[in-house]
């Protein structure tokens, strides 16, 4: 296909001047990986990937592109599940990679804050916190690749939302490059600051449609002194919820994560992930992973875990459990959960439904959406799993064994709409933690129409009147 919308040579020369030779990729072999998502569902094209190394360079790049009226797609680790960082297919948009802006600017163990640039990976941010004796309480499967800017732009949730909230709850300050190239320095690290509209929260979750997050001040917490992880075989989603409620009532401050997995999802992990072993005596139809932690050195977390599990066993909420005896075993149990997405990818084509409902309605969601999908497409393999403790289930669906992947994927809207009809009935949301990206803007009028979508459009017009920031994402 001819590159009808390639960026002008003059703009590329200007960008090369700003970022230097290491900062500009134009060879299609170099730019190709930045133009598709990791699931290979979206295939865009781009004339260049611009990689600024500082906020000043970033601001100059954005200003030059604004003057040339060329649209930008900000990109972090490119781990979006909804195509949020893929450029358009016509090659007209440039990718703005933040990966060279990856410095830790400051860690303060008294203020419990970390000031870090957008292109640092979440893992690097966690390590910086740990080196200062603190914990950055945000954890997701892709943390080795996903970057702070992307995490904030998508308001990532992950495993610890039940205890610490989502990414937005951890942000005290931001440095943002606005669509015209101005820098807003809002890198404050105050716990209280009531001075008008909370602008930073506009950029968190905006998926790069309002500007580019350049750096952030994140909240830290004390590092845990003790932690415990258990994997339980449970008879039903209802039993898993009862187990969660039991732990949460006992000590909400120690429940770091409570994850649900289905028998089939675990089967896929055991089949496809090298080294994965089920540490329980027998396969179960449903599993729960409990992660407890406390910063109190004297607290006997193990005794508490065992007492609550004992009571759950007596109450019939749980059939069997294994408690990790070492850090290696804790990691091995977590790996069974974290590899769910990868195992599903290896099993075949899958359609993701990152949805949330009130926690109390998770079992009903699993039952009703399972029945609805099986009625829609006999043979479909239902693989619900995820963050039961915060009501966010990944209601993922794997292609029937005897159906072509392309034929299955062609039915994605019908399948997503079937799940979403149940979610709506249960007062839930069509996107819990992955965002809207390119996959779900079509759902926005139906779910967020009226005053809500009108307000979002007004905000977009006010901040990005030329529509140059991540076009085609979030807003239909
Ligand atoms: C996860 O929690 O592992 C991901 O957000 C889920 C997914 O792949 O849908
Ligand atoms: Zn998740």
Short mmCIF file of C-alpha atoms and ligand atoms in Angstrom, two decimals:
data_model
loop_
_atom_site.label_atom_id
_atom_site.label_comp_id
_atom_site.label_asym_id
_atom_site.label_seq_id
_atom_site.Cartn_x
_atom_site.Cartn_y
_atom_site.Cartn_z
CA UNK A 1 0.00 0.00 0.00
CA UNK A 2 1.50 3.42 -0.87
CA UNK A 3 2.13 5.65 2.10
CA UNK A 4 -0.48 8.26 1.21
CA UNK A 5 -0.23 10.05 4.51
CA UNK A 6 3.50 9.90 5.28
CA UNK A 7 4.84 12.72 7.46
CA UNK A 8 6.54 15.54 5.58
CA UNK A 9 10.33 15.35 5.28
CA UNK A 10 10.62 18.82 6.84
CA UNK A 11 8.85 17.68 10.00
CA UNK A 12 11.01 14.57 10.25
CA UNK A 13 14.15 16.70 9.91
CA UNK A 14 12.89 19.01 12.65
CA UNK A 15 12.13 16.05 14.92
CA UNK A 16 15.57 14.55 14.26
CA UNK A 17 17.10 17.85 15.35
CA UNK A 18 15.14 17.77 18.59
CA UNK A 19 15.67 14.15 19.63
CA UNK A 20 18.95 13.32 17.88
CA UNK A 21 19.60 10.27 15.69
CA UNK A 22 18.93 7.74 18.49
CA UNK A 23 15.56 9.29 19.11
CA UNK A 24 13.96 8.92 15.69
CA UNK A 25 13.08 5.63 13.97
CA UNK A 26 11.85 5.78 10.38
CA UNK A 27 12.94 2.45 8.88
CA UNK A 28 9.76 0.34 8.56
CA UNK A 29 11.62 -2.64 10.03
CA UNK A 30 12.27 -0.56 13.17
CA UNK A 31 8.85 1.08 13.39
CA UNK A 32 6.73 -2.04 12.71
CA UNK A 33 6.74 -3.38 16.32
CA UNK A 34 5.40 -0.02 17.54
CA UNK A 35 2.51 -0.15 15.05
CA UNK A 36 0.78 -3.27 16.33
CA UNK A 37 -0.40 -4.45 19.72
CA UNK A 38 1.07 -7.45 21.55
CA UNK A 39 -2.02 -9.54 20.86
CA UNK A 40 -1.58 -8.75 17.13
CA UNK A 41 -5.21 -7.75 16.76
CA UNK A 42 -4.54 -4.25 15.45
CA UNK A 43 -2.13 -3.50 12.64
CA UNK A 44 -1.42 0.18 12.17
CA UNK A 45 1.34 1.96 10.24
CA UNK A 46 3.50 4.90 11.13
CA UNK A 47 6.01 7.05 9.30
CA UNK A 48 8.14 7.48 12.41
CA UNK A 49 8.58 6.61 16.05
CA UNK A 50 9.83 9.60 18.04
CA UNK A 51 11.69 8.82 21.25
CA UNK A 52 12.42 11.96 23.30
CA UNK A 53 14.85 11.62 26.21
CA UNK A 54 13.60 14.51 28.37
CA UNK A 55 10.51 16.56 29.08
CA UNK A 56 12.03 19.48 27.16
CA UNK A 57 12.52 17.28 24.08
CA UNK A 58 9.03 15.83 24.50
CA UNK A 59 7.50 19.31 24.66
CA UNK A 60 9.42 20.41 21.56
CA UNK A 61 8.28 17.29 19.65
CA UNK A 62 4.64 17.84 20.59
CA UNK A 63 4.85 21.53 19.64
CA UNK A 64 6.43 20.72 16.25
CA UNK A 65 3.75 18.12 15.49
CA UNK A 66 0.99 20.50 16.60
CA UNK A 67 2.35 23.18 14.26
CA UNK A 68 2.42 20.65 11.41
CA UNK A 69 -1.01 19.33 12.46
CA UNK A 70 0.30 15.79 12.69
CA UNK A 71 -1.37 13.50 15.21
CA UNK A 72 0.56 11.63 17.90
CA UNK A 73 -0.01 8.26 19.55
CA UNK A 74 1.71 8.18 22.95
CA UNK A 75 3.06 4.72 23.70
CA UNK A 76 4.57 3.14 26.81
CA UNK A 77 5.28 -0.60 26.98
CA UNK A 78 2.62 -1.29 24.33
CA UNK A 79 0.86 -3.85 26.53
CA UNK A 80 -2.66 -2.49 25.99
CA UNK A 81 -5.41 -5.10 25.83
CA UNK A 82 -7.67 -2.76 23.83
CA UNK A 83 -5.39 -1.40 21.12
CA UNK A 84 -4.98 1.88 22.99
CA UNK A 85 -1.45 2.59 21.71
CA UNK A 86 -1.72 1.50 18.05
CA UNK A 87 -1.51 4.16 15.32
CA UNK A 88 -4.04 4.42 12.47
CA UNK A 89 -3.71 2.24 9.40
CA UNK A 90 -3.15 5.12 6.97
CA UNK A 91 0.32 5.93 8.33
CA UNK A 92 -0.61 9.54 9.14
CA UNK A 93 0.06 9.36 12.90
CA UNK A 94 3.46 9.34 14.58
CA UNK A 95 4.15 7.12 17.56
CA UNK A 96 5.58 8.92 20.57
CA UNK A 97 7.54 6.38 22.57
CA UNK A 98 8.31 7.41 26.15
CA UNK A 99 10.79 4.61 26.79
CA UNK A 100 13.91 6.81 26.90
CA UNK A 101 12.37 8.98 29.62
CA UNK A 102 12.89 6.44 32.36
CA UNK A 103 14.72 8.15 35.21
CA UNK A 104 13.84 7.88 38.86
CA UNK A 105 13.89 11.54 39.87
CA UNK A 106 13.40 11.13 43.63
CA UNK A 107 12.31 8.71 46.34
CA UNK A 108 11.35 10.00 49.77
CA UNK A 109 10.86 7.38 52.48
CA UNK A 110 9.45 9.93 54.95
CA UNK A 111 6.96 11.51 52.56
CA UNK A 112 6.46 8.01 51.10
CA UNK A 113 6.64 9.28 47.53
CA UNK A 114 8.37 8.29 44.32
CA UNK A 115 8.92 10.81 41.54
CA UNK A 116 9.55 8.97 38.32
CA UNK A 117 9.45 9.52 34.57
CA UNK A 118 6.76 8.06 32.36
CA UNK A 119 8.96 5.64 30.42
CA UNK A 120 10.21 3.71 33.46
CA UNK A 121 8.70 0.25 33.66
CA UNK A 122 6.37 -0.49 36.55
CA UNK A 123 8.94 -3.06 37.70
CA UNK A 124 11.66 -0.38 37.78
CA UNK A 125 9.31 1.85 39.81
CA UNK A 126 8.62 -1.02 42.24
CA UNK A 127 12.36 -1.68 42.56
CA UNK A 128 13.09 1.99 43.27
CA UNK A 129 10.47 1.97 46.01
CA UNK A 130 11.87 -1.24 47.48
CA UNK A 131 15.42 0.11 47.53
CA UNK A 132 14.11 2.88 49.78
CA UNK A 133 12.42 0.38 52.11
CA UNK A 134 8.96 1.11 50.71
CA UNK A 135 6.36 -0.56 48.52
CA UNK A 136 4.66 0.77 45.41
CA UNK A 137 1.38 -1.10 45.84
CA UNK A 138 0.49 -1.61 42.19
CA UNK A 139 1.02 -4.95 40.50
CA UNK A 140 -0.08 -6.26 37.10
CA UNK A 141 0.99 -9.22 34.99
CA UNK A 142 2.83 -7.07 32.45
CA UNK A 143 4.77 -5.01 35.02
CA UNK A 144 8.16 -5.87 33.52
CA UNK A 145 7.16 -4.18 30.25
CA UNK A 146 4.29 -1.78 31.02
CA UNK A 147 5.49 1.74 31.76
CA UNK A 148 4.43 4.26 34.40
CA UNK A 149 2.98 6.66 31.80
CA UNK A 150 0.84 3.95 30.24
CA UNK A 151 -0.20 2.60 33.63
CA UNK A 152 -1.43 6.05 34.63
CA UNK A 153 -2.93 6.92 31.24
CA UNK A 154 -5.04 3.78 31.44
CA UNK A 155 -5.65 3.97 35.19
CA UNK A 156 -4.45 0.39 35.50
CA UNK A 157 -5.99 -1.70 38.27
CA UNK A 158 -4.35 -5.07 38.74
CA UNK A 159 -4.06 -7.36 41.69
CA UNK A 160 -3.93 -4.98 44.66
CA UNK A 161 -6.97 -2.80 43.93
CA UNK A 162 -8.90 -4.54 46.71
CA UNK A 163 -6.48 -3.01 49.21
CA UNK A 164 -4.91 0.07 47.62
CA UNK A 165 -7.27 1.17 44.85
CA UNK A 166 -6.39 1.76 41.19
CA UNK A 167 -3.49 3.69 39.67
CA UNK A 168 -5.43 6.92 40.05
CA UNK A 169 -5.54 6.46 43.82
CA UNK A 170 -1.75 6.39 43.92
CA UNK A 171 -1.05 9.62 42.03
CA UNK A 172 -0.20 12.76 43.97
CA UNK A 173 1.23 14.81 41.12
CA UNK A 174 1.87 14.83 37.38
CA UNK A 175 4.01 16.57 34.81
CA UNK A 176 2.11 16.70 31.54
CA UNK A 177 2.92 17.97 28.06
CA UNK A 178 -0.27 19.49 26.70
CA UNK A 179 -1.34 19.08 23.06
CA UNK A 180 0.16 22.46 22.08
CA UNK A 181 3.53 21.63 23.62
CA UNK A 182 3.12 23.57 26.89
CA UNK A 183 4.42 21.81 29.98
CA UNK A 184 2.13 21.69 33.01
CA UNK A 185 4.26 21.07 36.08
CA UNK A 186 1.88 19.58 38.60
CA UNK A 187 4.52 17.42 40.28
CA UNK A 188 3.30 18.25 43.77
CA UNK A 189 3.63 15.67 46.52
CA UNK A 190 0.97 16.93 48.86
CA UNK A 191 -1.55 14.74 50.63
CA UNK A 192 -3.90 17.72 50.87
CA UNK A 193 -4.27 20.31 48.12
CA UNK A 194 -7.78 21.72 47.60
CA UNK A 195 -7.13 24.30 44.93
CA UNK A 196 -9.83 23.96 42.31
CA UNK A 197 -10.39 21.25 39.75
CA UNK A 198 -8.24 18.18 40.24
CA UNK A 199 -6.48 18.39 36.87
CA UNK A 200 -4.18 15.43 37.34
CA UNK A 201 -7.15 13.08 37.50
CA UNK A 202 -8.23 14.30 34.05
CA UNK A 203 -5.05 12.91 32.52
CA UNK A 204 -5.17 9.67 34.50
CA UNK A 205 -7.37 7.30 32.49
CA UNK A 206 -7.53 9.62 29.46
CA UNK A 207 -5.48 7.11 27.44
CA UNK A 208 -3.29 9.83 25.97
CA UNK A 209 -6.21 11.69 24.39
CA UNK A 210 -5.63 14.91 26.36
CA UNK A 211 -1.86 15.19 26.56
CA UNK A 212 1.24 13.19 27.38
CA UNK A 213 2.14 12.27 30.94
CA UNK A 214 5.88 12.94 31.29
CA UNK A 215 6.46 12.18 34.98
CA UNK A 216 4.51 11.43 38.13
CA UNK A 217 4.66 11.52 41.90
CA UNK A 218 3.34 8.22 43.21
CA UNK A 219 2.30 7.32 46.74
CA UNK A 220 4.27 4.60 48.49
CA UNK A 221 3.41 2.56 51.58
CA UNK A 222 5.57 0.76 54.15
CA UNK A 223 7.05 -2.49 52.90
CA UNK A 224 5.33 -5.62 54.23
CA UNK A 225 7.14 -7.40 57.03
CA UNK A 226 5.18 -10.62 56.49
CA UNK A 227 3.22 -12.04 53.61
CA UNK A 228 1.35 -15.25 52.95
CA UNK A 229 -0.09 -16.75 49.80
CA UNK A 230 -2.60 -19.61 49.58
CA UNK A 231 -4.27 -21.39 46.69
CA UNK A 232 -7.66 -22.91 47.44
CA UNK A 233 -9.90 -25.33 45.60
CA UNK A 234 -13.46 -24.07 45.93
CA UNK A 235 -16.72 -25.66 44.88
CA UNK A 236 -18.31 -22.66 43.17
CA UNK A 237 -17.97 -18.92 42.50
CA UNK A 238 -20.39 -18.44 45.41
CA UNK A 239 -18.03 -20.34 47.70
CA UNK A 240 -15.12 -18.21 46.45
CA UNK A 241 -17.06 -15.06 47.31
CA UNK A 242 -17.91 -16.43 50.77
CA UNK A 243 -14.22 -17.12 51.33
CA UNK A 244 -13.30 -13.60 50.26
CA UNK A 245 -15.92 -12.10 52.57
CA UNK A 246 -14.61 -14.19 55.45
CA UNK A 247 -11.05 -12.89 55.00
CA UNK A 248 -12.14 -9.33 54.36
CA UNK A 249 -14.34 -9.21 57.46
CA UNK A 250 -11.56 -10.70 59.53
CA UNK A 251 -8.92 -8.13 58.56
CA UNK A 252 -9.47 -5.98 55.44
CA UNK A 253 -6.10 -4.30 55.95
CA UNK A 254 -4.26 -7.55 55.30
CA UNK A 255 -6.03 -8.68 52.13
CA UNK A 256 -3.58 -7.67 49.41
CA UNK A 257 -5.27 -9.62 46.64
CA UNK A 258 -8.09 -12.10 46.20
CA UNK A 259 -8.17 -13.70 42.77
CA UNK A 260 -10.58 -16.14 41.17
CA UNK A 261 -9.67 -18.72 38.51
CA UNK A 262 -11.77 -21.29 36.71
CA UNK A 263 -10.82 -24.94 36.29
CA UNK A 264 -10.49 -24.53 32.51
CA UNK A 265 -8.30 -21.44 32.80
CA UNK A 266 -5.99 -23.35 35.15
CA UNK A 267 -5.96 -26.31 32.72
CA UNK A 268 -4.70 -23.99 29.97
CA UNK A 269 -1.90 -22.69 32.22
CA UNK A 270 -0.83 -26.22 33.18
CA UNK A 271 -0.88 -27.25 29.51
CA UNK A 272 0.93 -24.30 27.95
CA UNK A 273 3.22 -22.73 30.54
CA UNK A 274 6.51 -24.59 31.01
CA UNK A 275 7.13 -25.52 34.63
CA UNK A 276 3.59 -24.75 35.81
CA UNK A 277 2.43 -27.34 38.36
CA UNK A 278 -0.80 -27.48 40.35
CA UNK A 279 0.23 -27.64 44.02
CA UNK A 280 -3.12 -29.16 45.12
CA UNK A 281 -3.96 -32.87 45.34
CA UNK A 282 -6.64 -32.71 42.66
CA UNK A 283 -8.02 -30.52 39.89
CA UNK A 284 -10.94 -28.29 40.89
CA UNK A 285 -13.68 -26.52 38.96
CA UNK A 286 -12.85 -23.24 40.70
CA UNK A 287 -9.87 -21.77 42.52
CA UNK A 288 -9.15 -18.79 44.74
CA UNK A 289 -5.75 -17.21 45.34
CA UNK A 290 -5.40 -15.30 48.60
CA UNK A 291 -2.49 -12.93 49.19
CA UNK A 292 -2.14 -11.44 52.66
CA UNK A 293 0.46 -8.93 53.81
CA UNK A 294 1.17 -6.71 56.77
CA UNK A 295 3.87 -4.20 57.66
CA UNK A 296 3.56 -5.20 61.36
CA UNK A 297 6.56 -7.42 62.21
CA UNK A 298 4.91 -9.08 65.22
CA UNK A 299 1.61 -10.00 63.57
CA UNK A 300 1.23 -13.73 63.14
CA UNK A 301 -0.19 -13.71 59.64
CA UNK A 302 0.29 -17.46 59.17
CA UNK A 303 -1.81 -18.26 62.23
CA UNK A 304 -4.52 -15.91 61.03
CA UNK A 305 -4.50 -17.43 57.54
CA UNK A 306 -4.73 -20.96 58.89
CA UNK A 307 -7.51 -20.10 61.35
CA UNK A 308 -9.63 -18.45 58.66
CA UNK A 309 -9.01 -21.32 56.21
CA UNK A 310 -9.97 -23.82 58.91
CA UNK A 311 -13.25 -22.00 59.53
CA UNK A 312 -13.90 -21.86 55.78
CA UNK A 313 -13.29 -25.60 55.49
CA UNK A 314 -15.79 -26.25 58.27
CA UNK A 315 -18.32 -23.97 56.62
CA UNK A 316 -17.91 -25.84 53.33
CA UNK A 317 -16.55 -22.80 51.48
CA UNK A 318 -13.34 -24.54 50.59
CA UNK A 319 -12.38 -28.11 49.74
CA UNK A 320 -8.59 -28.00 49.84
CA UNK A 321 -5.84 -25.42 50.23
CA UNK A 322 -2.10 -25.10 49.97
CA UNK A 323 -0.16 -22.41 51.79
CA UNK A 324 3.17 -21.34 50.26
CA UNK A 325 6.15 -22.20 52.46
CA UNK A 326 8.72 -19.99 50.77
CA UNK A 327 9.11 -16.98 48.49
CA UNK A 328 9.65 -19.38 45.59
CA UNK A 329 6.36 -21.15 46.31
CA UNK A 330 4.54 -17.83 46.64
CA UNK A 331 5.89 -16.84 43.22
CA UNK A 332 4.95 -20.22 41.73
CA UNK A 333 1.33 -19.86 42.92
CA UNK A 334 1.14 -16.31 41.59
CA UNK A 335 2.58 -17.50 38.29
CA UNK A 336 -0.40 -19.84 37.85
CA UNK A 337 -2.60 -16.77 37.97
CA UNK A 338 -0.40 -14.33 36.05
CA UNK A 339 0.09 -16.67 33.10
CA UNK A 340 -3.64 -16.94 32.40
CA UNK A 341 -3.55 -14.45 29.51
CA UNK A 342 -0.46 -15.98 27.93
CA UNK A 343 -1.88 -19.51 28.22
CA UNK A 344 -5.13 -18.39 26.59
CA UNK A 345 -3.17 -16.80 23.76
CA UNK A 346 -1.33 -20.09 23.18
CA UNK A 347 -4.55 -22.11 23.29
CA UNK A 348 -6.02 -20.17 20.37
CA UNK A 349 -8.02 -17.05 19.60
CA UNK A 350 -9.60 -15.41 22.61
CA UNK A 351 -12.00 -12.55 23.12
CA UNK A 352 -11.52 -10.48 26.24
CA UNK A 353 -14.23 -8.94 28.35
CA UNK A 354 -12.64 -6.87 31.08
CA UNK A 355 -15.78 -6.14 33.08
CA UNK A 356 -16.73 -5.23 36.62
CA UNK A 357 -19.81 -5.63 38.78
CA UNK A 358 -20.45 -4.98 42.48
CA UNK A 359 -18.38 -7.59 44.34
CA UNK A 360 -21.52 -9.26 45.72
CA UNK A 361 -22.71 -9.99 42.16
CA UNK A 362 -19.57 -11.66 40.77
CA UNK A 363 -20.96 -15.22 41.11
CA UNK A 364 -24.15 -14.21 39.31
CA UNK A 365 -22.08 -12.58 36.55
CA UNK A 366 -20.07 -15.78 36.07
CA UNK A 367 -23.14 -18.01 35.95
CA UNK A 368 -25.33 -15.85 33.77
CA UNK A 369 -22.67 -14.76 31.28
CA UNK A 370 -21.48 -18.38 30.96
CA UNK A 371 -25.00 -19.55 30.10
CA UNK A 372 -25.54 -16.66 27.67
CA UNK A 373 -22.27 -17.25 25.79
CA UNK A 374 -22.81 -21.01 25.58
CA UNK A 375 -26.28 -20.39 24.17
CA UNK A 376 -24.90 -17.89 21.64
CA UNK A 377 -22.06 -20.08 20.41
CA UNK A 378 -22.16 -23.76 21.35
CA UNK A 379 -18.67 -25.09 22.03
CA UNK A 380 -17.32 -21.68 23.14
CA UNK A 381 -14.89 -22.12 26.02
CA UNK A 382 -15.59 -19.76 28.90
CA UNK A 383 -12.54 -18.74 30.94
CA UNK A 384 -13.52 -16.24 33.63
CA UNK A 385 -10.76 -15.22 36.03
CA UNK A 386 -9.40 -12.21 37.83
CA UNK A 387 -9.77 -9.77 40.61
CA UNK A 388 -12.81 -11.08 42.49
CA UNK A 389 -12.00 -8.97 45.55
CA UNK A 390 -12.68 -5.76 43.63
CA UNK A 391 -15.44 -7.08 41.36
CA UNK A 392 -13.32 -7.12 38.17
CA UNK A 393 -13.61 -10.36 36.25
CA UNK A 394 -11.86 -11.02 32.95
CA UNK A 395 -14.70 -12.83 31.31
CA UNK A 396 -12.53 -14.20 28.54
CA UNK A 397 -13.73 -16.58 25.87
CA UNK A 398 -11.69 -19.07 23.94
CA UNK A 399 -12.58 -20.25 20.45
CA UNK A 400 -14.46 -23.56 20.11
CA UNK A 401 -11.93 -26.31 19.28
CA UNK A 402 -13.49 -26.99 15.88
CA UNK A 403 -13.89 -23.36 14.76
CA UNK A 404 -11.41 -21.28 12.78
CA UNK A 405 -9.83 -18.45 14.76
CA UNK A 406 -10.85 -15.86 12.17
CA UNK A 407 -14.49 -17.00 12.22
CA UNK A 408 -14.49 -16.81 16.02
CA UNK A 409 -12.90 -13.34 16.12
CA UNK A 410 -15.38 -12.10 13.53
CA UNK A 411 -18.07 -12.62 16.17
CA UNK A 412 -16.33 -10.46 18.77
CA UNK A 413 -18.99 -7.75 18.95
CA UNK A 414 -21.85 -10.24 19.30
CA UNK A 415 -19.96 -12.06 22.06
CA UNK A 416 -18.93 -8.88 23.89
CA UNK A 417 -22.48 -7.56 23.65
CA UNK A 418 -23.84 -10.81 25.10
CA UNK A 419 -21.54 -10.52 28.12
CA UNK A 420 -22.22 -6.81 28.45
CA UNK A 421 -25.98 -7.33 28.54
CA UNK A 422 -25.52 -9.36 31.72
CA UNK A 423 -23.01 -6.85 33.09
CA UNK A 424 -25.45 -4.00 32.55
CA UNK A 425 -28.21 -5.90 34.26
CA UNK A 426 -25.93 -6.31 37.27
CA UNK A 427 -25.06 -2.57 37.38
CA UNK A 428 -21.51 -3.15 36.15
CA UNK A 429 -19.08 -1.56 33.72
CA UNK A 430 -18.03 -2.65 30.22
CA UNK A 431 -14.40 -1.81 30.96
CA UNK A 432 -13.00 -2.30 34.43
CA UNK A 433 -9.24 -1.81 34.13
CA UNK A 434 -8.09 -2.15 30.51
CA UNK A 435 -9.69 1.07 29.29
CA UNK A 436 -11.60 1.84 26.11
CA UNK A 437 -8.79 2.13 23.54
CA UNK A 438 -9.68 1.28 19.98
CA UNK A 439 -11.74 -1.76 20.90
CA UNK A 440 -14.59 -0.22 22.84
CA UNK A 441 -15.34 3.38 21.75
CA UNK A 442 -18.40 2.02 19.95
CA UNK A 443 -19.85 1.11 23.35
CA UNK A 444 -19.46 4.62 24.78
CA UNK A 445 -22.71 6.19 23.46
CA UNK A 446 -24.76 3.35 24.83
CA UNK A 447 -23.06 3.17 28.24
CA UNK A 448 -21.86 6.71 28.82
CA UNK A 449 -24.14 8.69 26.50
CA UNK A 450 -26.08 11.83 27.31
CA UNK A 451 -24.55 14.34 29.71
CA UNK A 452 -21.57 12.13 30.53
CA UNK A 453 -20.29 11.72 26.96
CA UNK A 454 -21.13 15.37 26.17
CA UNK A 455 -18.95 16.46 29.10
CA UNK A 456 -16.12 14.20 27.96
CA UNK A 457 -16.32 15.66 24.45
CA UNK A 458 -16.31 19.20 25.85
CA UNK A 459 -13.18 18.42 27.86
CA UNK A 460 -11.50 16.93 24.78
CA UNK A 461 -12.38 20.02 22.71
CA UNK A 462 -11.11 22.37 25.40
CA UNK A 463 -7.75 20.67 25.86
CA UNK A 464 -7.09 19.21 22.40
CA UNK A 465 -9.16 21.35 20.00
CA UNK A 466 -7.28 20.10 16.93
CA UNK A 467 -7.85 16.46 17.92
CA UNK A 468 -4.19 15.51 17.57
CA UNK A 469 -3.76 13.39 20.69
CA UNK A 470 -4.33 9.66 20.17
CA UNK A 471 -7.21 10.07 17.70
CA UNK A 472 -9.85 7.37 17.51
CA UNK A 473 -9.33 6.18 21.06
CA UNK A 474 -11.83 6.39 23.93
CA UNK A 475 -14.33 8.77 22.30
CA UNK A 476 -16.38 7.46 19.37
C1 LIG B 1 -4.90 -9.94 34.04
O1 LIG B 1 -5.38 -9.53 35.11
O2 LIG B 1 -4.19 -10.96 33.98
C2 LIG B 1 -5.23 -9.23 32.77
O3 LIG B 1 -5.71 -7.95 33.08
C3 LIG B 1 -6.29 -10.01 32.09
C4 LIG B 1 -6.57 -10.35 30.70
O4 LIG B 1 -5.72 -10.90 29.99
O5 LIG B 1 -7.71 -10.21 30.23
ZN1 LIG B 2 -6.55 -7.90 35.29
#
